Short mmCIF file of C-alpha atoms in Angstrom, two decimals:
data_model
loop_
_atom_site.label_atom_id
_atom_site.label_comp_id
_atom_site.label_asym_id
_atom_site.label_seq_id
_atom_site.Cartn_x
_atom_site.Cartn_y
_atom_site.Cartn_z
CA UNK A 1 5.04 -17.11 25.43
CA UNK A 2 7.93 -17.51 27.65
CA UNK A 3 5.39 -18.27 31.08
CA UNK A 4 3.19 -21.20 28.77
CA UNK A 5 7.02 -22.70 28.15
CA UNK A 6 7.83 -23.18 31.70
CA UNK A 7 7.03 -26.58 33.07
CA UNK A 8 3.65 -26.70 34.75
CA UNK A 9 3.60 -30.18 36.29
CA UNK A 10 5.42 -31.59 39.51
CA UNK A 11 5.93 -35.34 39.96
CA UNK A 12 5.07 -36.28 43.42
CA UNK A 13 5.97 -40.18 43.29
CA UNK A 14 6.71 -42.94 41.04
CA UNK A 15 6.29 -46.58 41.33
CA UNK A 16 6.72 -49.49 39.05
CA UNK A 17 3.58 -51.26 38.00
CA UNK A 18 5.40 -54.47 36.24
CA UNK A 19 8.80 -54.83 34.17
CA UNK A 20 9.23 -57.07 31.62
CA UNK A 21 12.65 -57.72 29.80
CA UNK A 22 12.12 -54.65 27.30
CA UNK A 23 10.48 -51.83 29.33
CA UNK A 24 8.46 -51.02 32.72
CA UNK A 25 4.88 -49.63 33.21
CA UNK A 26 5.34 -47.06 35.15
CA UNK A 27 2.95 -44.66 37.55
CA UNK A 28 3.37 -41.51 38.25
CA UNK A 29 1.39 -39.35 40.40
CA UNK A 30 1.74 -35.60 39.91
CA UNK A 31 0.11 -32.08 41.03
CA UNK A 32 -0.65 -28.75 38.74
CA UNK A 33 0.13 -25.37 39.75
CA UNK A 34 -3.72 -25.21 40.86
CA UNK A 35 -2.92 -28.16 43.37
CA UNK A 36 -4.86 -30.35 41.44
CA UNK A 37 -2.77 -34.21 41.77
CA UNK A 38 -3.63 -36.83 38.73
CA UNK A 39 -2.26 -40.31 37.74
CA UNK A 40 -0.17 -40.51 34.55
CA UNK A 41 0.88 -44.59 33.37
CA UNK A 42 3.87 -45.06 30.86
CA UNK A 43 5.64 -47.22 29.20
CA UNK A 44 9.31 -46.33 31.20
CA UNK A 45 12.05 -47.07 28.66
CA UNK A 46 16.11 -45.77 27.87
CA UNK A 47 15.54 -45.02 24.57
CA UNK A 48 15.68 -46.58 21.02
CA UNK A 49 18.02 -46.24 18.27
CA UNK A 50 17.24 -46.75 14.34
CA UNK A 51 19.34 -46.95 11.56
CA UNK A 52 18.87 -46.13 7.81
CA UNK A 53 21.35 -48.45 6.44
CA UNK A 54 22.43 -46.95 3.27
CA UNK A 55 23.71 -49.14 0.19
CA UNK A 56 25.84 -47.64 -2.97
CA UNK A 57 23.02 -47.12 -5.65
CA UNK A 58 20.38 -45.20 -3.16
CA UNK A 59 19.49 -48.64 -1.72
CA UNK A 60 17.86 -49.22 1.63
CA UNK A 61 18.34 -52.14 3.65
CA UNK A 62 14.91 -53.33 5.81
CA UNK A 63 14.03 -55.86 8.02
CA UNK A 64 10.70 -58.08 8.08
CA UNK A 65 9.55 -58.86 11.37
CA UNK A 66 6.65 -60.20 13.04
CA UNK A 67 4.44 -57.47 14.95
CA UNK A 68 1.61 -59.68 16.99
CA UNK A 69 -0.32 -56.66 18.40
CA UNK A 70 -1.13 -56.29 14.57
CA UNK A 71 -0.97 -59.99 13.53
CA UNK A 72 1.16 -58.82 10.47
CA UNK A 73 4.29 -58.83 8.85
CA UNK A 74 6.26 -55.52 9.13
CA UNK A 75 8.56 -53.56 7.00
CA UNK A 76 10.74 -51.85 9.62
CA UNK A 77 14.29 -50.26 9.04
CA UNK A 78 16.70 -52.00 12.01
CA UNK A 79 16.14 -50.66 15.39
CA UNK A 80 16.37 -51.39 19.13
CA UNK A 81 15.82 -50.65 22.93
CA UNK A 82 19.02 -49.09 24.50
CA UNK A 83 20.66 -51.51 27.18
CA UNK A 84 21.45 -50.96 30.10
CA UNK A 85 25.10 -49.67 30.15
CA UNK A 86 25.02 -49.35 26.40
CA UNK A 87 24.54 -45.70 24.73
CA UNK A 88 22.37 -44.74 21.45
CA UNK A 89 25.44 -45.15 19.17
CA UNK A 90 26.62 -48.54 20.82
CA UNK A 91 22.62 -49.66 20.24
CA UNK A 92 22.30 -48.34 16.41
CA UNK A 93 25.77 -50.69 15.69
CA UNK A 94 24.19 -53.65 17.75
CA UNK A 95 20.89 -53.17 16.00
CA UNK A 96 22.27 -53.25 12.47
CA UNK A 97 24.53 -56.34 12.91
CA UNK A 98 21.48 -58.44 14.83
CA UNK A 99 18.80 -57.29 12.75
CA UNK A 100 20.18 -56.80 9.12
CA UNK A 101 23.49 -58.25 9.30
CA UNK A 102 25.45 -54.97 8.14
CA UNK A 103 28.50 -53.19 9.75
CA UNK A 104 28.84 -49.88 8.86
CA UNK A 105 32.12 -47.66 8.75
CA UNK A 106 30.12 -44.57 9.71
CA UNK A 107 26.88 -44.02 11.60
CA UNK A 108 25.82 -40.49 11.03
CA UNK A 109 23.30 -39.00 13.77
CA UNK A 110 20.59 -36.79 11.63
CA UNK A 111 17.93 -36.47 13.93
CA UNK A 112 15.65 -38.25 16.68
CA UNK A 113 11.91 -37.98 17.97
CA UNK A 114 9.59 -39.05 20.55
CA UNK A 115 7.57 -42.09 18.70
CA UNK A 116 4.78 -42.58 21.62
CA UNK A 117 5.11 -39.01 23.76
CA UNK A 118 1.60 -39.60 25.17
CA UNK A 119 2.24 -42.97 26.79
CA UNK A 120 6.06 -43.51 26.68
CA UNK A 121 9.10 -41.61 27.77
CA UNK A 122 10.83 -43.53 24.91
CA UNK A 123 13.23 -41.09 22.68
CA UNK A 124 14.46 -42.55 19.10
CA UNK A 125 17.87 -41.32 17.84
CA UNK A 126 18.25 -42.07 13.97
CA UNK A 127 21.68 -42.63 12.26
CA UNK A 128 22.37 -42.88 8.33
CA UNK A 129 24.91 -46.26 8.51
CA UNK A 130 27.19 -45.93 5.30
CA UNK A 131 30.15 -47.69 4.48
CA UNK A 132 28.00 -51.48 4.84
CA UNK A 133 29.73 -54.73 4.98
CA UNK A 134 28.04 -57.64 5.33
CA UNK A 135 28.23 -59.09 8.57
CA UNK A 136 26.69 -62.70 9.90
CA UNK A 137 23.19 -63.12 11.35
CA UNK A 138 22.96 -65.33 13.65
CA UNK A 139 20.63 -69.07 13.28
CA UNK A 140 17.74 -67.76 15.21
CA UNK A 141 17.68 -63.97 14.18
CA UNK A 142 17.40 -65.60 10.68
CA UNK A 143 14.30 -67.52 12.00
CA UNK A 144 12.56 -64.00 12.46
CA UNK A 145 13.47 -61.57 10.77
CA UNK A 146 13.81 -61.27 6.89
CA UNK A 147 16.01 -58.79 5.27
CA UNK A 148 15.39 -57.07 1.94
CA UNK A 149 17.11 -54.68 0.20
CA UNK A 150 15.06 -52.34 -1.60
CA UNK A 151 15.94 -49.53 -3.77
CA UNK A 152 14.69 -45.80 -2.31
CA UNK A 153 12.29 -45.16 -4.91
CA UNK A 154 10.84 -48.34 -4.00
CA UNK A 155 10.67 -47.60 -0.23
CA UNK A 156 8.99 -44.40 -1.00
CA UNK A 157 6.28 -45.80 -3.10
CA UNK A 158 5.46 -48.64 -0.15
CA UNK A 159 4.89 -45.71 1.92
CA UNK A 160 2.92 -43.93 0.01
CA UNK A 161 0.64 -47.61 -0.55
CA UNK A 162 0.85 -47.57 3.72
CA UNK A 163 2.52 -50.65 3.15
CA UNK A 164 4.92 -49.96 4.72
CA UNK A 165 3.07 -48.76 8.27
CA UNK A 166 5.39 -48.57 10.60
CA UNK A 167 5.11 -45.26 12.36
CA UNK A 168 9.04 -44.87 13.36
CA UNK A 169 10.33 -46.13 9.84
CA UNK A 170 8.41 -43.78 8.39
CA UNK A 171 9.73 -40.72 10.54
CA UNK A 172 12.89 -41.84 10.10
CA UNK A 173 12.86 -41.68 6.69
CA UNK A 174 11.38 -38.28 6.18
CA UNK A 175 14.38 -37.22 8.49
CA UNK A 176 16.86 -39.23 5.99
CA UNK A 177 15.07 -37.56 3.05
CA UNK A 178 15.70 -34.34 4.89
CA UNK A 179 19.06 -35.21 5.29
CA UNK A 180 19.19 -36.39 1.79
CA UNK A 181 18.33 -32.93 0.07
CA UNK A 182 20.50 -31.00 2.28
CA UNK A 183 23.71 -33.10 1.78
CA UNK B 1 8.11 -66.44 1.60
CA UNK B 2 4.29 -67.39 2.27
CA UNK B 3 5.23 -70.00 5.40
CA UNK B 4 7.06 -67.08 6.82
CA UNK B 5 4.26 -64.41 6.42
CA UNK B 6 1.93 -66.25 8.75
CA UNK B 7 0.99 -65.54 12.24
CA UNK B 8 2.88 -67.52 14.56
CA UNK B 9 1.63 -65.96 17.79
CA UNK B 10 -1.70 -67.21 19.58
CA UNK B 11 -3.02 -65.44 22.33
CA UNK B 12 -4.37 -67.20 25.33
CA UNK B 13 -5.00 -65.04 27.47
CA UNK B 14 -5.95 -61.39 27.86
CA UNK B 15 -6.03 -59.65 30.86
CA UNK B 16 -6.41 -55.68 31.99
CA UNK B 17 -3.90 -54.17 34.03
CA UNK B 18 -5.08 -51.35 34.42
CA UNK B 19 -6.96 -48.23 32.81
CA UNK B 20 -7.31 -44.98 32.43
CA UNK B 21 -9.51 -42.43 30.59
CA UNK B 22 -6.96 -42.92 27.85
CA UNK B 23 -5.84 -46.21 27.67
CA UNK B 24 -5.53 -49.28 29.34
CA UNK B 25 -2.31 -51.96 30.29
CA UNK B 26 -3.24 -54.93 28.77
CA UNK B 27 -1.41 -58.25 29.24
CA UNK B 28 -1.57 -61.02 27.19
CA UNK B 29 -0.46 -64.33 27.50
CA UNK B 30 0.65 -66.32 23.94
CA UNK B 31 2.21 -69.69 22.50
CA UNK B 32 4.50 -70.24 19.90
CA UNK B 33 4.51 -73.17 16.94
CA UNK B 34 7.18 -74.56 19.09
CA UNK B 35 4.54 -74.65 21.99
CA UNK B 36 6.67 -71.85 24.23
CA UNK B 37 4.70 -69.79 26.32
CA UNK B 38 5.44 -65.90 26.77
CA UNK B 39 4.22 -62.53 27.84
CA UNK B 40 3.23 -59.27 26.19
CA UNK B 41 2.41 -56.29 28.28
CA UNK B 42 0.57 -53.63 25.89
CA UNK B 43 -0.68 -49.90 25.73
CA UNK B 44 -4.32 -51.38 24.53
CA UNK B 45 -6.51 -48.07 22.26
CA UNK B 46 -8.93 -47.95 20.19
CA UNK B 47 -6.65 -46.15 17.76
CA UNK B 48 -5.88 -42.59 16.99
CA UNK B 49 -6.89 -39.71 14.25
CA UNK B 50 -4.21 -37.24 13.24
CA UNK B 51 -4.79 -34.43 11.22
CA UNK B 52 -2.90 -31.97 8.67
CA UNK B 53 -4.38 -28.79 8.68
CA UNK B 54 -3.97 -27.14 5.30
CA UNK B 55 -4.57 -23.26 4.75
CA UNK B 56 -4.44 -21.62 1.41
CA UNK B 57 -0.55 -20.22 0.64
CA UNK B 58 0.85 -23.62 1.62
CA UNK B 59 0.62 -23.11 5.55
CA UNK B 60 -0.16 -25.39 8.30
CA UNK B 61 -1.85 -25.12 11.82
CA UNK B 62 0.00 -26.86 14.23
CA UNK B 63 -0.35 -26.96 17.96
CA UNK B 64 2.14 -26.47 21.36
CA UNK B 65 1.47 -28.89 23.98
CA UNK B 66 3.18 -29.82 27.03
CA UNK B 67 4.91 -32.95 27.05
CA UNK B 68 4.90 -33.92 31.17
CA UNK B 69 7.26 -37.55 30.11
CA UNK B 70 9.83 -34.92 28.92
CA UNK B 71 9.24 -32.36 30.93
CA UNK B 72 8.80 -29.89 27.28
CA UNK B 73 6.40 -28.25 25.38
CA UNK B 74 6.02 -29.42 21.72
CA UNK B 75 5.21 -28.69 18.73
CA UNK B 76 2.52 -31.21 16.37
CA UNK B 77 -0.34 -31.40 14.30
CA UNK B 78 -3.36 -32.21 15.88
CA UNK B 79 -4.54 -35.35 16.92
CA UNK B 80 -6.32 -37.76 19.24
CA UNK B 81 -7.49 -41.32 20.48
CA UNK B 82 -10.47 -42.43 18.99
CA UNK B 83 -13.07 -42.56 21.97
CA UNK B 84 -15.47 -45.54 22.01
CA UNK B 85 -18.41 -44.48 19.30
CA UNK B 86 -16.58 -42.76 17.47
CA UNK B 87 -14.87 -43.45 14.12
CA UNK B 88 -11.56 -42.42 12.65
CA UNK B 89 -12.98 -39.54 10.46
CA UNK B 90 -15.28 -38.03 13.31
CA UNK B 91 -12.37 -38.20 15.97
CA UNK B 92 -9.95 -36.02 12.88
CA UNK B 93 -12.97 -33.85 12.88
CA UNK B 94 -13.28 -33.30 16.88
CA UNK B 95 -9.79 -32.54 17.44
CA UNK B 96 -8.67 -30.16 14.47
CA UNK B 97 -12.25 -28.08 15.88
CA UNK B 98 -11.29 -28.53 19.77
CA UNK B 99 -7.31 -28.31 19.39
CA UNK B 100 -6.30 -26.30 17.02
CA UNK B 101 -10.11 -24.15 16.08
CA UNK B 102 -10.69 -25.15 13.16
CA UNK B 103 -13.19 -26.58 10.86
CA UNK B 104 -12.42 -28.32 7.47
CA UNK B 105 -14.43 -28.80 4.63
CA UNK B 106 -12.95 -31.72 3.24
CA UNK B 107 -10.93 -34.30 5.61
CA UNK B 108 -9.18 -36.54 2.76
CA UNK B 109 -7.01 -40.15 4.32
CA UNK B 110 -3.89 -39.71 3.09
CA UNK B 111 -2.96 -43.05 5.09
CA UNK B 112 -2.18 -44.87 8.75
CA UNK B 113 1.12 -46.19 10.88
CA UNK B 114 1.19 -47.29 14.24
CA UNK B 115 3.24 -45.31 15.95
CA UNK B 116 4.60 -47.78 18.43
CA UNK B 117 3.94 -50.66 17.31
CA UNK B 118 6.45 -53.28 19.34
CA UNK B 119 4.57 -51.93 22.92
CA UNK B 120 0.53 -50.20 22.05
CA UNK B 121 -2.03 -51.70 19.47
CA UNK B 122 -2.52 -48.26 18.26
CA UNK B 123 -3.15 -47.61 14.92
CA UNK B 124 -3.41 -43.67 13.91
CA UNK B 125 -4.89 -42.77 10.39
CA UNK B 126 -3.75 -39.23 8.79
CA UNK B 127 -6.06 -36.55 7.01
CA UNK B 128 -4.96 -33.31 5.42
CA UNK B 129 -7.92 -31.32 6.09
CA UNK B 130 -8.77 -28.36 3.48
CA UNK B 131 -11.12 -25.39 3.15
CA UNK B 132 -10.47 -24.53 6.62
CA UNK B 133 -12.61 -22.20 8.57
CA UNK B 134 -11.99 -20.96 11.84
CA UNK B 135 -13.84 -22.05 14.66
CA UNK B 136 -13.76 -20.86 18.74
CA UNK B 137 -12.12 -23.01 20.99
CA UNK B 138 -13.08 -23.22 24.68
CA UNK B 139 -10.99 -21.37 27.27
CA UNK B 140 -10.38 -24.85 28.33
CA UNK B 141 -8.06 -25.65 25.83
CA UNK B 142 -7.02 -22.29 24.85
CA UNK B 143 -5.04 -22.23 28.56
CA UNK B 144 -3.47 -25.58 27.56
CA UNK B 145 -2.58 -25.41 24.26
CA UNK B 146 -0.95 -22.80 22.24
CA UNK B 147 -1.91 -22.54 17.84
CA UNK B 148 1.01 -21.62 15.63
CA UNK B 149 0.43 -21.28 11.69
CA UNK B 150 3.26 -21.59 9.52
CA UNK B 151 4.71 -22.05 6.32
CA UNK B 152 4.88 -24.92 4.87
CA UNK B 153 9.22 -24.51 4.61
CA UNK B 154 9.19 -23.77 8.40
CA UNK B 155 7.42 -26.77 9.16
CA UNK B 156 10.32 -28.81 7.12
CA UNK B 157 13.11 -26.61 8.94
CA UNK B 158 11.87 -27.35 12.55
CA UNK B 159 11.95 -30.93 11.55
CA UNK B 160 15.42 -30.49 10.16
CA UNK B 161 16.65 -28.80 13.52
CA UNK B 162 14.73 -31.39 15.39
CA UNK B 163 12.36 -28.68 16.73
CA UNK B 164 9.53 -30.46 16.14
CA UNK B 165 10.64 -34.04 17.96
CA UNK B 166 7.13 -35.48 17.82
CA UNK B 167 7.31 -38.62 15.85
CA UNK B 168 3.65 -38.96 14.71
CA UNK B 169 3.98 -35.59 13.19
CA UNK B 170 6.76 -36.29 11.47
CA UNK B 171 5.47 -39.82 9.94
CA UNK B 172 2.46 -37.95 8.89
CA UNK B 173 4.17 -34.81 7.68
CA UNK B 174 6.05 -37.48 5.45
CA UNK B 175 2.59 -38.55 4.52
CA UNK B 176 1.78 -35.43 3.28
CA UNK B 177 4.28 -34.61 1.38
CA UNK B 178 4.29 -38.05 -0.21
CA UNK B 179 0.20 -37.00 -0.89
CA UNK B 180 1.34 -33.31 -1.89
CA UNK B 181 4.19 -34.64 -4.95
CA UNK B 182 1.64 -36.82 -5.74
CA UNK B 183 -1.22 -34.60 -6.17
#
């Protein structure tokens, strides 16, 4: 087992296709051990934090926003592209004021995954934010997102009804429930 | 809450990047209500099946692949794009048989996310396959992909320990067991 868990591909050059404010497409080109070289395109990105913002009472607080590859509305919990300079933690605390308008007196690190490990080098951290005050959104966050504050119960049934679809909310919560039953 | 539910985005403009057997780079160009123009650079699929491979004693078939944008093997259930022809159900059916060697009697949707949905137009749709017979897998994959079985509990552990860092595993595990209290 220990050979098939050594890694098996070299990168022999990268180059930036385009980069837009949020990430880069990226193109690697890279050779197996059998010299064979191949082309591998990403979406080239520092990494994303999400929060669970937790509320007294088992509430959850999520934000609506506007997803146009889908043309829908989407339930999402807060969540954001780390900056440049700024670190997961910094991010998670950014993301929850801008998105949801919530400070939190702790942000807990539980977990974090890959959402896209095909096509982007993107890695998610999740934090439990406890400890919520309300903080204020700004005019034109207001304009786009929608906040709603929904008890757990009722987040887990919108799953289950795939309305809520949103492939990292829904990872992040299964970590939080994981968290959940072990606290 | 209506106004606010409707798209706002129209797309002018589509234009390929570039592609690959996988995927392609799409860019699009779109206006706002306010008549802004903007950019959105997009993994463009045709969508993605992902399947939960159920054995009898509550034990699941997972699969080891290498990761090359993290440079780490990891641990998922199996899965793939849908290729042009096929459907959702067919594509569930091709890779449990092809990654992980197994055929299923029944392949129930248990439901869908997109995995990443700010940056690919993917949408992946989850099955918990049952009455699972084995089936031979070419050496093909067999030198590129390693199958583990394991118990339901270990499954949940890995997660826990962030073992298993593959977000569209862990959105559909939390599928499942959504599916699995409800049955």
């Amino acid at each position: 087992m220990s050979d098939q868990h050594r890694p098996k591909w070299t990168r022999l050059s990268k180059e930036t296709v385009l980069a837009n404010p949020w990430f880069r497409i990226s193109h690697d080109r890279y050779v197996l051990p059998d010299g064979s070289v191949g082309d591998y395109h990403y979406v080239d990105i520092d990494g994303a934090s999400m929060v669970v913002p937790l509320l007294s009472g088992d509430e959850l607080v999520l934000v609506r926003q506007y997803r146009y590859l889908f043309r829908r509305w989407s339930l999402e919990l807060p969540a954001g592209g780390v900056k440049q300079g700024a670190g997961f933690l910094e991010t998670a605390r950014e993301e929850l004021q801008q998105e949801a308008g919530y400070r939190a007196a702790h942000l807990e690190r539980i977990g974090e995954f890959s959402p896209y490990n095909g096509a982007s080098n993107e890695m998610c951290r999740v934090y439990v934010g406890t400890g919520l005050t309300r903080a204020p959104l700004s005019p034109e966050t207001t304009e786009e997102i929608e906040v709603l504050t929904l008890p757990l119960a009722e987040v887990r049934a919108r799953v289950a009804r795939s309305e809520i679809w949103d492939g990292m909310t829904i990872a992040s919560l299964h970590l939080f429930e994981s968290w959940l039953g072990g606290r």
